[in-house]
Short mmCIF file of C-alpha atoms in Angstrom, two decimals:
data_model
loop_
_atom_site.label_atom_id
_atom_site.label_comp_id
_atom_site.label_asym_id
_atom_site.label_seq_id
_atom_site.Cartn_x
_atom_site.Cartn_y
_atom_site.Cartn_z
CA UNK C 190 121.74 174.77 127.38
CA UNK C 191 123.38 173.62 124.15
CA UNK C 192 125.61 171.21 126.04
CA UNK C 193 122.55 169.59 127.65
CA UNK C 194 120.89 169.02 124.27
CA UNK C 195 123.98 167.27 122.95
CA UNK C 196 124.05 164.97 125.96
CA UNK C 197 120.35 164.12 125.56
CA UNK C 198 120.80 163.38 121.83
CA UNK C 199 123.70 161.10 122.58
CA UNK C 200 121.74 159.21 125.18
CA UNK C 201 118.76 158.73 122.83
CA UNK C 202 120.98 157.48 120.03
CA UNK C 203 122.62 155.01 122.38
CA UNK C 204 119.22 153.78 123.54
CA UNK C 205 118.04 153.25 119.96
CA UNK C 206 121.15 151.25 119.11
CA UNK C 207 120.66 149.12 122.19
CA UNK C 208 117.06 148.35 121.19
CA UNK C 209 117.92 147.49 117.56
CA UNK C 210 120.71 145.04 118.49
CA UNK C 211 118.87 141.84 119.65
CA UNK C 212 120.79 139.42 121.81
CA UNK C 213 121.87 136.20 120.04
CA UNK C 214 119.35 133.35 120.31
CA UNK C 215 120.94 130.46 122.20
CA UNK C 216 121.08 127.20 120.34
CA UNK C 217 118.79 124.53 121.79
CA UNK C 218 120.70 122.26 124.09
CA UNK C 219 120.87 118.56 123.15
CA UNK C 220 122.00 115.60 125.18
CA UNK C 221 121.64 112.76 122.68
CA UNK C 222 122.98 112.29 119.15
CA UNK C 223 122.51 109.24 116.96
CA UNK C 224 124.04 107.76 113.86
CA UNK C 225 123.55 104.54 111.90
CA UNK C 226 125.69 102.44 109.54
CA UNK C 227 125.17 99.32 107.45
CA UNK C 228 128.50 97.86 108.55
CA UNK C 229 130.86 98.66 111.42
CA UNK C 230 133.32 101.33 110.30
CA UNK C 231 131.23 102.04 107.19
CA UNK C 232 129.82 105.39 106.07
CA UNK C 233 126.94 106.98 107.94
CA UNK C 234 123.46 106.51 106.52
CA UNK C 235 123.27 110.27 106.96
CA UNK C 236 120.24 112.52 107.03
CA UNK C 237 117.88 109.79 105.89
CA UNK C 238 114.31 108.85 106.78
CA UNK C 239 115.17 105.21 106.06
CA UNK C 240 116.18 104.91 109.71
CA UNK C 241 113.73 105.26 112.59
CA UNK C 242 114.90 106.00 116.14
CA UNK C 243 112.79 105.64 119.29
CA UNK C 244 113.83 106.07 122.90
CA UNK C 245 112.01 104.03 125.54
CA UNK C 246 112.46 104.32 129.26
CA UNK C 247 114.25 101.30 130.69
CA UNK C 248 112.31 99.12 133.09
CA UNK C 249 113.62 97.87 136.44
CA UNK C 250 115.49 95.06 134.68
CA UNK C 251 117.08 97.41 132.17
CA UNK C 252 114.83 96.24 129.33
CA UNK C 253 112.51 98.21 127.06
CA UNK C 254 109.35 99.56 128.67
CA UNK C 255 106.28 100.83 126.83
CA UNK C 256 106.99 104.50 127.58
CA UNK C 257 108.34 106.26 124.49
CA UNK C 258 109.91 109.66 125.24
CA UNK C 259 110.98 110.65 121.73
CA UNK C 260 111.94 109.61 118.25
CA UNK C 261 112.13 110.52 114.59
CA UNK C 262 112.81 109.24 111.08
CA UNK C 263 116.42 110.28 110.75
CA UNK C 264 119.68 108.36 111.02
CA UNK C 265 121.35 111.41 112.60
CA UNK C 266 118.72 112.22 115.20
CA UNK C 267 119.50 114.92 117.78
CA UNK C 268 117.30 115.71 120.76
CA UNK C 269 117.12 116.74 124.40
CA UNK C 270 115.67 113.96 126.53
CA UNK C 271 115.17 113.94 130.32
CA UNK C 272 118.14 112.34 132.06
CA UNK C 273 117.76 108.65 132.82
CA UNK C 274 118.27 105.14 131.54
CA UNK C 275 116.76 104.21 128.17
CA UNK C 276 116.65 101.60 125.47
CA UNK C 277 117.26 103.18 122.06
CA UNK C 278 115.53 101.24 119.27
CA UNK C 279 116.81 101.78 115.74
CA UNK C 280 114.92 100.37 112.75
CA UNK C 281 116.03 100.03 109.15
CA UNK C 282 113.21 98.45 107.19
CA UNK C 283 112.42 95.30 109.17
CA UNK C 284 115.82 95.19 110.88
CA UNK C 285 115.91 96.49 114.47
CA UNK C 286 118.64 97.10 116.99
CA UNK C 287 118.18 97.74 120.73
CA UNK C 288 120.90 99.75 122.44
CA UNK C 289 120.93 100.52 126.22
CA UNK C 290 121.89 104.16 126.88
CA UNK C 291 122.14 106.43 129.92
CA UNK C 292 121.54 110.13 129.41
CA UNK C 293 123.06 112.58 131.89
CA UNK C 294 122.85 116.33 132.37
CA UNK C 295 125.73 118.29 130.94
CA UNK C 296 126.81 115.53 128.57
CA UNK C 297 125.87 114.37 125.11
CA UNK C 298 125.21 110.64 124.73
CA UNK C 299 126.29 109.43 121.28
CA UNK C 300 124.48 106.30 120.08
CA UNK C 301 125.38 104.46 116.89
CA UNK C 302 123.41 101.56 115.41
CA UNK C 303 125.36 99.00 113.41
CA UNK C 304 122.72 97.17 111.38
CA UNK C 305 125.21 94.66 109.94
CA UNK C 306 123.02 94.74 106.84
CA UNK C 307 123.01 94.82 103.05
CA UNK C 308 120.74 96.20 100.36
CA UNK C 309 119.11 93.37 98.42
CA UNK C 310 116.98 93.57 95.30
CA UNK C 311 115.03 90.40 94.56
CA UNK C 312 113.97 90.08 90.91
CA UNK C 313 111.20 87.45 90.58
CA UNK C 314 110.88 86.02 87.07
CA UNK C 315 108.66 83.42 85.42
CA UNK C 316 111.56 81.86 83.51
CA UNK C 317 115.32 82.20 83.40
CA UNK C 318 115.16 84.04 80.06
CA UNK C 319 112.45 86.50 81.17
CA UNK C 320 113.65 90.03 80.59
CA UNK C 321 111.34 91.70 83.10
CA UNK C 322 110.47 91.11 86.73
CA UNK C 323 106.96 89.77 87.36
CA UNK C 324 104.95 92.48 89.21
CA UNK C 325 102.36 89.92 90.38
CA UNK C 326 104.99 87.88 92.22
CA UNK C 327 105.28 87.92 95.99
CA UNK C 328 108.58 87.03 97.64
CA UNK C 329 109.04 86.38 101.36
CA UNK C 330 112.58 86.93 102.62
CA UNK C 331 113.47 85.29 105.93
CA UNK C 332 116.43 84.63 108.19
CA UNK C 333 115.51 82.16 110.89
CA UNK C 334 112.95 83.51 113.35
CA UNK C 335 114.59 86.92 113.70
CA UNK C 336 113.93 88.56 110.31
CA UNK C 337 111.10 88.52 107.79
CA UNK C 338 110.04 90.83 104.99
CA UNK C 339 107.74 90.56 101.97
CA UNK C 340 107.86 92.30 98.61
CA UNK C 341 105.79 92.38 95.41
CA UNK C 342 107.58 92.53 92.12
CA UNK C 343 111.17 93.80 92.11
CA UNK C 344 112.02 95.93 95.13
CA UNK C 345 115.13 96.82 97.11
CA UNK C 346 115.03 96.05 100.82
CA UNK C 347 117.49 96.05 103.71
CA UNK C 348 118.37 92.58 104.97
CA UNK C 349 120.69 91.26 107.68
CA UNK C 350 124.04 89.83 106.58
CA UNK C 351 124.25 86.08 106.14
CA UNK C 352 122.16 83.46 104.38
CA UNK C 353 118.55 84.34 103.57
CA UNK C 354 115.72 82.05 102.57
CA UNK C 355 113.51 83.15 99.64
CA UNK C 356 109.98 81.91 99.05
CA UNK C 357 108.32 83.16 95.87
CA UNK C 358 104.78 82.72 94.60
CA UNK C 359 102.74 83.74 91.57
CA UNK C 360 99.22 82.49 92.13
CA UNK C 361 99.57 78.75 92.84
CA UNK C 362 103.13 78.65 91.48
CA UNK C 363 105.83 78.30 94.13
CA UNK C 364 109.62 78.48 94.23
CA UNK C 365 112.27 78.52 96.95
CA UNK C 366 115.87 79.67 96.98
CA UNK C 367 118.66 81.12 99.13
CA UNK C 368 121.02 84.04 98.82
CA UNK C 369 124.00 85.02 100.96
CA UNK C 370 124.84 88.69 101.49
CA UNK C 371 127.66 90.57 103.21
CA UNK C 372 127.18 93.64 105.38
CA UNK C 373 127.51 96.88 103.45
CA UNK C 374 127.06 95.44 99.96
CA UNK C 375 124.33 96.11 97.42
CA UNK C 376 123.28 93.13 95.33
CA UNK C 377 120.53 91.92 93.00
CA UNK C 378 119.29 88.33 92.91
CA UNK C 379 116.95 86.60 90.44
CA UNK C 380 114.36 84.17 91.80
CA UNK C 381 112.85 81.98 89.09
CA UNK C 382 109.22 80.98 89.73
CA UNK C 383 108.40 78.70 86.77
CA UNK C 384 104.92 79.80 85.72
CA UNK C 385 102.68 81.03 82.94
CA UNK C 386 99.17 82.35 82.41
CA UNK C 387 96.14 80.43 81.14
CA UNK C 388 92.99 81.70 79.42
CA UNK C 389 90.10 79.23 79.30
CA UNK C 390 87.23 79.18 76.82
CA UNK C 391 84.59 76.63 75.86
CA UNK C 392 82.42 75.59 72.92
CA UNK C 393 79.19 73.61 72.93
CA UNK C 394 80.64 71.25 70.35
CA UNK C 395 83.75 71.00 68.19
CA UNK C 396 83.48 73.82 65.68
CA UNK C 397 80.19 74.91 67.27
CA UNK C 398 79.02 77.97 69.19
CA UNK C 399 81.27 79.46 71.80
CA UNK C 400 80.13 79.63 75.41
CA UNK C 401 79.61 83.23 76.47
CA UNK C 402 77.85 82.98 79.83
CA UNK C 403 79.63 83.84 83.08
CA UNK C 404 77.86 80.89 84.70
CA UNK C 405 80.54 78.54 83.43
CA UNK C 406 83.11 77.52 86.03
CA UNK C 407 86.70 76.64 85.12
CA UNK C 408 89.03 74.89 87.52
CA UNK C 409 92.60 73.76 87.02
CA UNK C 410 93.35 70.47 88.77
CA UNK C 411 96.34 68.16 89.09
CA UNK C 412 96.72 65.15 86.81
CA UNK C 413 97.35 62.81 89.73
CA UNK C 414 94.54 61.50 91.90
CA UNK C 415 94.69 61.14 95.67
CA UNK C 416 93.83 57.90 97.45
CA UNK C 417 90.14 58.86 97.54
CA UNK C 418 90.08 59.47 93.78
CA UNK C 419 90.01 63.28 93.90
CA UNK C 420 92.42 65.76 92.30
CA UNK C 421 93.94 68.84 93.88
CA UNK C 422 92.41 72.10 92.63
CA UNK C 423 95.01 74.79 91.95
CA UNK C 424 92.89 77.72 90.86
CA UNK C 425 89.54 78.57 89.29
CA UNK C 426 87.34 81.29 87.87
CA UNK C 427 83.83 81.97 86.56
CA UNK C 428 83.38 83.20 83.01
CA UNK C 429 85.33 82.74 79.81
CA UNK C 430 88.68 84.21 78.79
CA UNK C 431 89.74 85.11 82.33
CA UNK C 432 93.39 85.13 83.32
CA UNK C 433 94.55 82.34 85.62
CA UNK C 434 98.05 82.15 87.08
CA UNK C 435 99.57 78.67 86.84
CA UNK C 436 102.85 76.90 87.61
CA UNK C 437 104.69 75.26 84.75
CA UNK C 438 103.70 71.63 84.16
CA UNK C 439 100.87 69.38 83.00
CA UNK C 440 97.34 69.83 84.35
CA UNK C 441 93.67 69.26 83.65
CA UNK C 442 91.16 72.00 82.87
CA UNK C 443 87.78 71.16 84.36
CA UNK C 444 84.75 73.05 83.01
CA UNK C 445 81.28 72.99 84.58
CA UNK C 446 78.14 74.48 83.08
CA UNK C 447 74.73 73.37 84.25
CA UNK C 448 74.83 69.58 84.59
CA UNK C 449 77.79 69.22 82.25
CA UNK C 450 81.31 68.64 83.51
CA UNK C 451 84.20 68.06 81.07
CA UNK C 452 87.95 67.70 81.64
CA UNK C 453 90.67 68.58 79.13
CA UNK C 454 94.45 68.10 79.66
CA UNK C 455 96.82 71.00 78.96
CA UNK C 456 100.44 72.02 79.56
CA UNK C 457 101.89 75.26 80.87
CA UNK C 458 105.33 76.42 79.75
CA UNK C 459 107.26 78.84 81.97
CA UNK C 460 106.97 82.41 80.73
CA UNK C 461 104.28 81.58 78.16
CA UNK C 462 100.55 82.18 77.69
CA UNK C 463 98.32 79.16 77.11
CA UNK C 464 94.84 79.24 75.57
CA UNK C 465 92.67 76.25 76.48
CA UNK C 466 89.34 75.57 74.77
CA UNK C 467 87.09 72.94 76.31
CA UNK C 468 84.52 71.10 74.20
CA UNK C 469 81.46 70.73 76.44
CA UNK C 470 79.55 68.55 73.96
CA UNK C 471 76.33 70.04 75.31
CA UNK C 472 73.08 71.74 74.44
CA UNK C 473 70.44 73.72 76.29
CA UNK C 474 66.96 72.50 77.21
CA UNK C 475 64.48 75.32 77.97
CA UNK C 476 61.07 74.32 79.35
CA UNK C 477 57.94 76.40 79.74
CA UNK C 478 55.03 74.66 81.49
CA UNK C 479 51.88 76.65 82.15
CA UNK C 480 50.47 76.36 85.70
CA UNK C 481 53.37 74.09 86.76
CA UNK C 482 54.34 73.94 90.40
CA UNK C 483 57.63 72.17 89.66
CA UNK C 484 59.59 70.99 86.62
CA UNK C 485 62.01 68.07 86.80
CA UNK C 486 64.38 66.66 84.19
CA UNK C 487 64.98 62.91 84.54
CA UNK C 488 67.02 60.25 82.81
CA UNK C 489 64.89 58.13 80.48
CA UNK C 490 66.36 54.85 81.72
CA UNK C 491 65.15 53.27 84.95
CA UNK C 492 67.10 51.42 87.61
CA UNK C 493 66.15 47.96 88.92
CA UNK C 494 63.59 49.54 91.23
CA UNK C 495 61.90 51.23 88.30
CA UNK C 496 62.87 54.77 89.26
CA UNK C 497 64.41 57.40 87.04
CA UNK C 498 67.43 59.40 88.24
CA UNK C 499 66.73 63.11 88.62
CA UNK C 500 69.09 65.29 86.61
CA UNK C 501 67.80 68.76 87.41
CA UNK C 502 64.71 70.49 88.73
CA UNK C 503 63.21 73.66 90.15
CA UNK C 504 59.92 75.13 91.35
CA UNK C 505 58.09 77.40 88.94
CA UNK C 506 56.69 77.43 85.43
CA UNK C 507 60.04 77.70 83.62
CA UNK C 508 63.29 75.82 83.81
CA UNK C 509 66.49 75.87 81.75
CA UNK C 510 69.45 73.52 81.93
CA UNK C 511 72.67 72.74 80.07
CA UNK C 512 72.87 69.01 79.34
CA UNK C 513 74.82 66.47 77.35
CA UNK C 514 73.11 65.38 74.09
CA UNK C 515 70.47 62.70 74.40
CA UNK C 516 66.88 61.97 75.37
CA UNK C 517 65.44 63.11 78.69
CA UNK C 518 62.13 62.83 80.48
CA UNK C 519 60.53 66.06 81.60
CA UNK C 520 58.10 65.75 84.50
CA UNK C 521 55.69 68.58 85.25
CA UNK C 522 54.03 68.57 88.67
CA UNK C 523 50.98 70.71 89.43
CA UNK C 524 49.61 72.09 92.67
CA UNK C 525 47.48 69.60 94.62
CA UNK C 526 44.59 72.05 94.57
CA UNK C 527 44.28 71.68 90.79
CA UNK C 528 43.89 67.89 91.13
CA UNK C 529 45.93 67.51 87.95
CA UNK C 530 48.11 64.46 87.46
CA UNK C 531 51.84 64.98 86.74
CA UNK C 532 52.67 65.14 83.07
CA UNK C 533 55.74 63.43 81.60
CA UNK C 534 57.06 64.16 78.10
CA UNK C 535 60.27 63.29 76.28
CA UNK C 536 62.75 65.91 75.09
CA UNK C 537 65.84 65.51 72.92
CA UNK C 538 68.95 67.64 73.50
CA UNK C 539 71.36 68.27 70.62
CA UNK C 540 74.91 69.54 71.02
CA UNK C 541 75.34 73.27 70.36
CA UNK C 542 71.57 73.75 69.98
CA UNK C 543 68.80 75.16 72.13
CA UNK C 544 65.75 72.95 72.52
CA UNK C 545 62.60 74.77 73.64
CA UNK C 546 59.75 72.72 75.08
CA UNK C 547 56.33 74.26 75.68
CA UNK C 548 53.90 72.21 77.77
CA UNK C 549 50.48 73.82 77.73
CA UNK C 550 47.94 71.09 78.58
#
């Protein structure tokens, strides 16, 4: 009986050991491994999400179909994909490579993308002596019709080896350049976009009150006129003391408020701020006419036909306008039902002053 107990104990112990020792978990089988390099024979880009791999089934002609069977952000991508013919697409930034590959059972297909690329940092500056990159600058980097990328401020991007065209802009300012890079290198390149910033303000007269309304419109225009007598508008804004980006050079600041339009020349120096103050030489005429249907402001002089040119007008009992100094005719028209004749009075506008006209009878 004792011998039987020993045998049973031994069997139970063996069973417990068998249950506690789990069989090793088999490693997942793979049949495709990828790698990527900047230059042939160069170091691997490694475990990096800078590279994107996608595997598309090949179509009947061996090209890329729309059916994606797998992919990941990783230069060293490993996966098990159903056997067949594929087009592996590797992307590094805006650079892509397409690699035909056939995956078979029992074998591992190794696919390497040679991007033949460099790491380029474009540093856009307003002037050659600027110490900092301009964050408002946009730079387009192109190589023929096969590569294009855009950056704002200073940023490192991957670019194909060879000559690259650079197109920079800060507002209306433009600049072009080229840079040549070799595969595998890391370089920085300055792109000078000669430009500055302009802040526009206005006064009603020299030494007079400053304009504060946001109704004023500022526009920067070229100094040269086209064949039809107009000037190219570069940029514009409503309100005073607003930042405007401008290329370096000579321009005209055009200010409009009410019926007043004044132009003042100014110059922009690369990397500098310019403050431009426009003298409107203007005043404000405010009219209140009881029971009026419409109020019109006219020039006092008449043409050969005896008519007066209309300067400004609106329907209602009140009207306000910004005008150059001088005498004006104010015509008040009443509703036909009142059977009242239009009333015409003269008003004088003085620079940097507000003239209030009350017409009650």
